[in-house]
Amino acid sequence: MKKIFAALILILSFACAYGQDYAEITMSRTDTRTRGIIEVPEASISHELLVVSFPSSGLYSLYIEDGMGNIVYTSTLPADGMEYDYDLSGIGEGFFTLTLEGPSGEYKGEFSVN
């Protein structure tokens, strides 16, 4: 019983410490010209660390815009199904838009950094 209680406390403390800063970013395709199954990138942010994965193929441009529409971060994403991390500690706090643009179209998602 003590082991179960200790494990539960450990899980709850982890969730409280890290759960508040973790968020999934819902990505959606901005142009819907094609039919069929559309693969969508997966993205999340935790402690100013953006994690992006896309099972498509090709090289994608990654842009992050602030709430005023200014590009505050740019990089590339080699879409190959692997997860790639991007350090966003220099963009500050606020509301942002993540854009991925490449061979299969453009995808956008919104997130905030506190």
Tab-separated table of C-alpha atoms in Angstrom, residues 45-88:
chain	number	residue	atom	x	y	z
A	45	ILE	CA	5.331	23.173	-26.580
A	46	SER	CA	6.765	22.687	-23.115
A	47	HIS	CA	8.955	25.098	-21.174
A	48	GLU	CA	9.740	27.179	-24.307
A	49	LEU	CA	10.751	24.023	-26.203
A	50	LEU	CA	8.794	23.446	-29.404
A	51	VAL	CA	8.632	19.830	-30.611
A	52	VAL	CA	7.479	19.205	-34.190
A	53	SER	CA	7.046	15.972	-36.131
A	54	PHE	CA	5.666	15.412	-39.636
A	55	PRO	CA	5.416	11.995	-41.346
A	56	SER	CA	5.443	13.567	-44.830
A	57	SER	CA	8.600	13.979	-46.879
A	58	GLY	CA	10.466	17.063	-47.976
A	59	LEU	CA	11.926	20.180	-46.451
A	60	TYR	CA	9.499	22.581	-44.746
A	61	SER	CA	9.995	26.186	-43.679
A	62	LEU	CA	9.003	26.840	-40.076
A	63	TYR	CA	7.873	30.335	-39.080
A	64	ILE	CA	6.619	31.703	-35.784
A	65	GLU	CA	4.711	34.975	-35.744
A	66	ASP	CA	3.814	36.990	-32.667
A	67	GLY	CA	0.345	38.412	-32.009
A	68	MET	CA	1.144	41.482	-34.142
A	69	GLY	CA	2.085	39.387	-37.202
A	70	ASN	CA	5.861	39.893	-36.870
A	71	ILE	CA	8.041	36.862	-37.611
A	72	VAL	CA	10.022	36.204	-34.435
A	73	TYR	CA	11.549	32.815	-35.310
A	74	THR	CA	12.427	30.929	-38.503
A	75	SER	CA	13.934	27.518	-39.125
A	76	THR	CA	13.507	24.435	-41.288
A	77	LEU	CA	11.852	21.081	-40.638
A	78	PRO	CA	13.075	18.014	-42.523
A	79	ALA	CA	9.765	16.141	-42.662
A	80	ASP	CA	10.694	12.512	-42.132
A	81	GLY	CA	8.606	11.391	-39.168
A	82	MET	CA	11.298	12.193	-36.602
A	83	GLU	CA	10.742	14.688	-33.778
A	84	TYR	CA	12.681	17.931	-33.948
A	85	ASP	CA	13.156	20.359	-31.053
A	86	TYR	CA	13.326	24.134	-31.365
A	87	ASP	CA	14.407	26.389	-28.484
A	88	LEU	CA	11.992	29.326	-28.300
